[in-house]
GROMACS .gro file of C-alpha atoms in nm:
model
  265
    1UNK     CA    1  10.043   7.448  10.387
    2UNK     CA    2   9.779   7.642  10.579
    3UNK     CA    3   9.400   7.727  10.536
    4UNK     CA    4   9.303   8.058  10.561
    5UNK     CA    5   8.959   8.263  10.530
    6UNK     CA    6   9.096   8.618  10.388
    7UNK     CA    7   8.854   8.940  10.263
    8UNK     CA    8   9.049   9.128   9.975
    9UNK     CA    9   8.986   9.529  10.047
   10UNK     CA   10   9.000   9.853   9.896
   11UNK     CA   11   9.202  10.063  10.082
   12UNK     CA   12   9.019  10.403  10.027
   13UNK     CA   13   8.648  10.299  10.000
   14UNK     CA   14   8.721   9.993  10.285
   15UNK     CA   15   8.520   9.812   9.976
   16UNK     CA   16   8.534   9.426   9.943
   17UNK     CA   17   8.726   9.400   9.589
   18UNK     CA   18   8.467   9.287   9.339
   19UNK     CA   19   8.464   9.016   9.206
   20UNK     CA   20   8.673   8.898   9.458
   21UNK     CA   21   8.496   8.955   9.736
   22UNK     CA   22   8.501   8.627   9.998
   23UNK     CA   23   8.786   8.385   9.923
   24UNK     CA   24   8.890   8.077  10.120
   25UNK     CA   25   9.137   7.801  10.130
   26UNK     CA   26   9.394   7.945  10.028
   27UNK     CA   27   9.672   7.681  10.031
   28UNK     CA   28  10.011   7.882  10.077
   29UNK     CA   29  10.258   7.723   9.901
   30UNK     CA   30  10.546   7.905   9.916
   31UNK     CA   31  10.576   8.348   9.943
   32UNK     CA   32  10.524   8.398   9.570
   33UNK     CA   33  10.189   8.169   9.467
   34UNK     CA   34   9.896   8.119   9.617
   35UNK     CA   35   9.616   7.905   9.473
   36UNK     CA   36   9.272   8.044   9.517
   37UNK     CA   37   8.930   7.913   9.575
   38UNK     CA   38   8.643   8.084   9.562
   39UNK     CA   39   8.308   8.102   9.612
   40UNK     CA   40   8.064   8.004   9.308
   41UNK     CA   41   7.939   8.281   9.236
   42UNK     CA   42   8.280   8.485   9.216
   43UNK     CA   43   8.534   8.117   9.139
   44UNK     CA   44   8.821   8.244   8.994
   45UNK     CA   45   9.181   8.198   9.007
   46UNK     CA   46   9.524   8.412   9.155
   47UNK     CA   47   9.846   8.118   9.119
   48UNK     CA   48  10.104   8.364   9.125
   49UNK     CA   49  10.140   8.708   9.361
   50UNK     CA   50  10.283   8.956   9.109
   51UNK     CA   51  10.019   8.945   8.886
   52UNK     CA   52   9.776   9.193   9.080
   53UNK     CA   53   9.631   9.255   8.808
   54UNK     CA   54   9.344   8.983   8.776
   55UNK     CA   55   9.238   9.205   9.104
   56UNK     CA   56   8.950   9.429   9.031
   57UNK     CA   57   8.928   9.717   9.210
   58UNK     CA   58   8.605   9.967   9.274
   59UNK     CA   59   8.508  10.152   9.040
   60UNK     CA   60   8.474  10.539   9.111
   61UNK     CA   61   8.218  10.580   8.848
   62UNK     CA   62   7.853  10.518   8.835
   63UNK     CA   63   7.672  10.318   8.568
   64UNK     CA   64   8.027  10.238   8.422
   65UNK     CA   65   7.849   9.996   8.153
   66UNK     CA   66   7.567  10.257   8.097
   67UNK     CA   67   7.283   9.957   8.206
   68UNK     CA   68   7.101  10.235   8.385
   69UNK     CA   69   6.865  10.433   8.118
   70UNK     CA   70   6.625  10.582   8.333
   71UNK     CA   71   6.529  10.889   8.039
   72UNK     CA   72   6.400  10.561   7.813
   73UNK     CA   73   6.584  10.680   7.482
   74UNK     CA   74   6.782  10.493   7.220
   75UNK     CA   75   6.928  10.835   7.083
   76UNK     CA   76   7.078  11.163   7.237
   77UNK     CA   77   7.100  11.375   7.017
   78UNK     CA   78   7.125  11.695   7.223
   79UNK     CA   79   7.449  11.869   7.343
   80UNK     CA   80   7.548  11.968   7.687
   81UNK     CA   81   7.265  11.733   7.806
   82UNK     CA   82   7.234  11.442   8.010
   83UNK     CA   83   7.160  11.079   7.864
   84UNK     CA   84   7.190  10.743   8.044
   85UNK     CA   85   7.237  10.812   8.426
   86UNK     CA   86   7.541  10.954   8.516
   87UNK     CA   87   7.670  11.022   8.157
   88UNK     CA   88   7.651  11.376   8.007
   89UNK     CA   89   7.772  11.488   7.599
   90UNK     CA   90   7.965  11.784   7.569
   91UNK     CA   91   7.902  11.871   7.180
   92UNK     CA   92   7.841  11.524   7.102
   93UNK     CA   93   7.511  11.294   7.045
   94UNK     CA   94   7.515  10.972   7.245
   95UNK     CA   95   7.308  10.686   7.071
   96UNK     CA   96   7.241  10.332   7.324
   97UNK     CA   97   7.289   9.972   7.089
   98UNK     CA   98   7.078   9.660   7.193
   99UNK     CA   99   7.363   9.548   7.370
  100UNK     CA  100   7.350   9.889   7.645
  101UNK     CA  101   7.700  10.020   7.451
  102UNK     CA  102   7.683  10.338   7.348
  103UNK     CA  103   7.792  10.536   7.052
  104UNK     CA  104   7.889  10.880   7.006
  105UNK     CA  105   7.940  11.075   6.691
  106UNK     CA  106   7.895  11.472   6.536
  107UNK     CA  107   8.085  11.570   6.711
  108UNK     CA  108   8.216  11.927   6.636
  109UNK     CA  109   8.551  11.998   6.755
  110UNK     CA  110   8.677  11.925   7.103
  111UNK     CA  111   8.432  11.764   7.274
  112UNK     CA  112   8.353  11.476   7.500
  113UNK     CA  113   8.174  11.231   7.716
  114UNK     CA  114   8.229  11.269   8.045
  115UNK     CA  115   8.108  11.210   8.441
  116UNK     CA  116   8.142  11.464   8.699
  117UNK     CA  117   8.300  11.307   9.005
  118UNK     CA  118   8.094  11.407   9.351
  119UNK     CA  119   8.345  11.470   9.654
  120UNK     CA  120   8.663  11.524   9.388
  121UNK     CA  121   8.844  11.674   9.733
  122UNK     CA  122   8.952  11.322   9.865
  123UNK     CA  123   9.076  11.196   9.567
  124UNK     CA  124   9.382  11.536   9.549
  125UNK     CA  125   9.737  11.377   9.548
  126UNK     CA  126   9.637  11.027   9.429
  127UNK     CA  127   9.666  10.884   9.124
  128UNK     CA  128   9.397  10.760   8.916
  129UNK     CA  129   9.346  10.554   8.606
  130UNK     CA  130   8.997  10.596   8.354
  131UNK     CA  131   9.025  10.328   8.120
  132UNK     CA  132   8.785  10.266   7.828
  133UNK     CA  133   8.638   9.980   7.635
  134UNK     CA  134   8.663  10.061   7.315
  135UNK     CA  135   8.401   9.797   7.085
  136UNK     CA  136   8.503  10.035   6.712
  137UNK     CA  137   8.633  10.349   6.569
  138UNK     CA  138   8.591  10.499   6.289
  139UNK     CA  139   8.726  10.853   6.226
  140UNK     CA  140   8.879  11.060   5.946
  141UNK     CA  141   9.263  11.067   6.016
  142UNK     CA  142   9.371  11.403   6.036
  143UNK     CA  143   9.069  11.611   6.138
  144UNK     CA  144   9.007  11.432   6.434
  145UNK     CA  145   9.221  11.354   6.794
  146UNK     CA  146   9.030  11.077   6.990
  147UNK     CA  147   9.204  10.972   7.329
  148UNK     CA  148   9.115  10.855   7.753
  149UNK     CA  149   9.130  11.198   7.927
  150UNK     CA  150   9.103  11.363   8.298
  151UNK     CA  151   9.033  11.677   8.361
  152UNK     CA  152   9.072  11.813   8.729
  153UNK     CA  153   9.013  12.156   8.712
  154UNK     CA  154   9.469  12.259   8.690
  155UNK     CA  155   9.469  12.059   8.362
  156UNK     CA  156   9.350  11.774   8.151
  157UNK     CA  157   9.582  11.408   8.125
  158UNK     CA  158   9.508  11.257   7.823
  159UNK     CA  159   9.619  10.908   7.731
  160UNK     CA  160   9.806  10.849   7.384
  161UNK     CA  161   9.534  10.825   7.011
  162UNK     CA  162   9.319  10.613   6.991
  163UNK     CA  163   9.412  10.393   6.660
  164UNK     CA  164   9.159  10.418   6.363
  165UNK     CA  165   8.982  10.113   6.339
  166UNK     CA  166   9.058   9.983   6.718
  167UNK     CA  167   8.885   9.768   6.964
  168UNK     CA  168   8.951   9.758   7.274
  169UNK     CA  169   9.101   9.850   7.633
  170UNK     CA  170   9.281  10.245   7.648
  171UNK     CA  171   9.306  10.355   7.960
  172UNK     CA  172   9.524  10.709   8.107
  173UNK     CA  173   9.675  10.775   8.429
  174UNK     CA  174   9.692  11.088   8.624
  175UNK     CA  175   9.796  11.196   8.947
  176UNK     CA  176   9.489  11.415   9.097
  177UNK     CA  177   9.558  11.748   9.222
  178UNK     CA  178   9.599  11.950   9.571
  179UNK     CA  179   9.489  12.218   9.382
  180UNK     CA  180   9.218  12.060   9.204
  181UNK     CA  181   8.906  12.162   9.189
  182UNK     CA  182   8.680  11.941   9.038
  183UNK     CA  183   8.715  11.585   8.881
  184UNK     CA  184   8.573  11.490   8.528
  185UNK     CA  185   8.634  11.137   8.378
  186UNK     CA  186   8.653  11.162   8.026
  187UNK     CA  187   8.616  10.837   7.806
  188UNK     CA  188   8.655  11.008   7.527
  189UNK     CA  189   8.739  11.343   7.391
  190UNK     CA  190   8.879  11.476   7.038
  191UNK     CA  191   9.187  11.673   7.138
  192UNK     CA  192   9.122  11.808   6.739
  193UNK     CA  193   8.888  12.053   6.555
  194UNK     CA  194   8.662  11.879   6.369
  195UNK     CA  195   8.391  11.856   6.137
  196UNK     CA  196   8.105  11.723   6.212
  197UNK     CA  197   8.062  11.326   6.156
  198UNK     CA  198   8.433  11.289   6.155
  199UNK     CA  199   8.449  11.024   6.445
  200UNK     CA  200   8.244  10.765   6.545
  201UNK     CA  201   8.338  10.506   6.824
  202UNK     CA  202   8.151  10.273   7.020
  203UNK     CA  203   8.225  10.237   7.360
  204UNK     CA  204   8.108   9.993   7.645
  205UNK     CA  205   8.231  10.058   7.947
  206UNK     CA  206   8.446  10.334   8.181
  207UNK     CA  207   8.566  10.298   8.480
  208UNK     CA  208   8.769  10.457   8.705
  209UNK     CA  209   9.026  10.363   8.974
  210UNK     CA  210   9.242  10.412   9.232
  211UNK     CA  211   9.605  10.325   9.141
  212UNK     CA  212   9.793  10.335   8.800
  213UNK     CA  213   9.711  10.005   8.644
  214UNK     CA  214   9.365   9.938   8.466
  215UNK     CA  215   9.231   9.626   8.693
  216UNK     CA  216   8.945   9.400   8.515
  217UNK     CA  217   8.555   9.567   8.519
  218UNK     CA  218   8.328   9.408   8.719
  219UNK     CA  219   7.971   9.505   8.694
  220UNK     CA  220   7.803   9.579   8.959
  221UNK     CA  221   7.408   9.457   8.990
  222UNK     CA  222   7.171   9.630   8.841
  223UNK     CA  223   7.034   9.638   9.180
  224UNK     CA  224   7.302   9.856   9.346
  225UNK     CA  225   7.378  10.024   9.017
  226UNK     CA  226   7.059  10.201   8.990
  227UNK     CA  227   7.048  10.286   9.383
  228UNK     CA  228   7.322  10.475   9.281
  229UNK     CA  229   7.148  10.649   8.973
  230UNK     CA  230   6.904  10.745   9.172
  231UNK     CA  231   7.021  10.968   9.392
  232UNK     CA  232   7.118  11.211   9.127
  233UNK     CA  233   6.821  11.165   8.920
  234UNK     CA  234   6.506  10.930   8.958
  235UNK     CA  235   6.184  10.901   8.719
  236UNK     CA  236   5.845  11.002   8.891
  237UNK     CA  237   5.547  10.885   8.679
  238UNK     CA  238   5.200  11.060   8.697
  239UNK     CA  239   4.968  11.062   8.944
  240UNK     CA  240   4.729  10.845   8.820
  241UNK     CA  241   5.055  10.565   8.749
  242UNK     CA  242   5.249  10.584   9.042
  243UNK     CA  243   5.238  10.624   9.431
  244UNK     CA  244   5.545  10.753   9.424
  245UNK     CA  245   5.343  11.141   9.438
  246UNK     CA  246   5.190  11.136   9.774
  247UNK     CA  247   4.993  11.492   9.777
  248UNK     CA  248   5.036  11.798   9.590
  249UNK     CA  249   4.938  12.121   9.698
  250UNK     CA  250   4.836  12.433   9.480
  251UNK     CA  251   4.888  12.786   9.678
  252UNK     CA  252   4.782  13.016   9.430
  253UNK     CA  253   4.692  13.059   9.067
  254UNK     CA  254   5.004  12.960   8.947
  255UNK     CA  255   5.250  12.820   9.265
  256UNK     CA  256   5.208  12.522   9.357
  257UNK     CA  257   5.390  12.220   9.632
  258UNK     CA  258   5.443  11.863   9.492
  259UNK     CA  259   5.530  11.633   9.784
  260UNK     CA  260   5.714  11.306   9.710
  261UNK     CA  261   5.915  10.974   9.796
  262UNK     CA  262   6.166  10.960   9.625
  263UNK     CA  263   6.298  10.650   9.661
  264UNK     CA  264   6.697  10.716   9.756
  265UNK     CA  265   6.815  10.998   9.949
   0.00000   0.00000   0.00000
């Protein structure tokens, strides 16, 4: 038996797989079984190399568990607008719960909750899987059709119907077209015209990853998630309450400039 150190990396990004970031004392028993002893912070065991689903791929979504909410609202009742960071609603309302899960309701037809993926071109020709953890769902049978969906600008791939009253993880897999013009993850999409109030669903997290298997969701550290969100949106308070505003210049009676230090560039 031989002991060795290994690092498991994402083939696309080069990042270490999380939370399996650093493994030590890998004892090779034979060609099919290993016992992996991980560091205290990442402790878990993999007893069969064939059970690759125990590993966790990188999440291509930002703020996948909805913890970052810089706008600070508990309810987002405007349609076609951003809600918690990086997440936008299309024809539905979003409510932030105490446990940071999000409840979606007020679907009026072919509506969805979604995130647009940056640099979608690098995923052309690749297979991706979108999964979502549904905490609860209720709807009027026959009037709505809730599913998980991925859109690449060429077409939309849908999961099987999420059953009324169900909970758990639901997913859909799609090979992104070489002609893709976008990449949009829709953890919840109502695929049938219904009446407002016919569908209410609470989701705990969403994950988009390379490959055809939905692996476990592993949250990033909050500071890292916040920094990723602030590349797209950052709250800057008034001058008296925040030193990020360095200088304000009035050019004339109607125009001016504000210079600010942004956390991320």
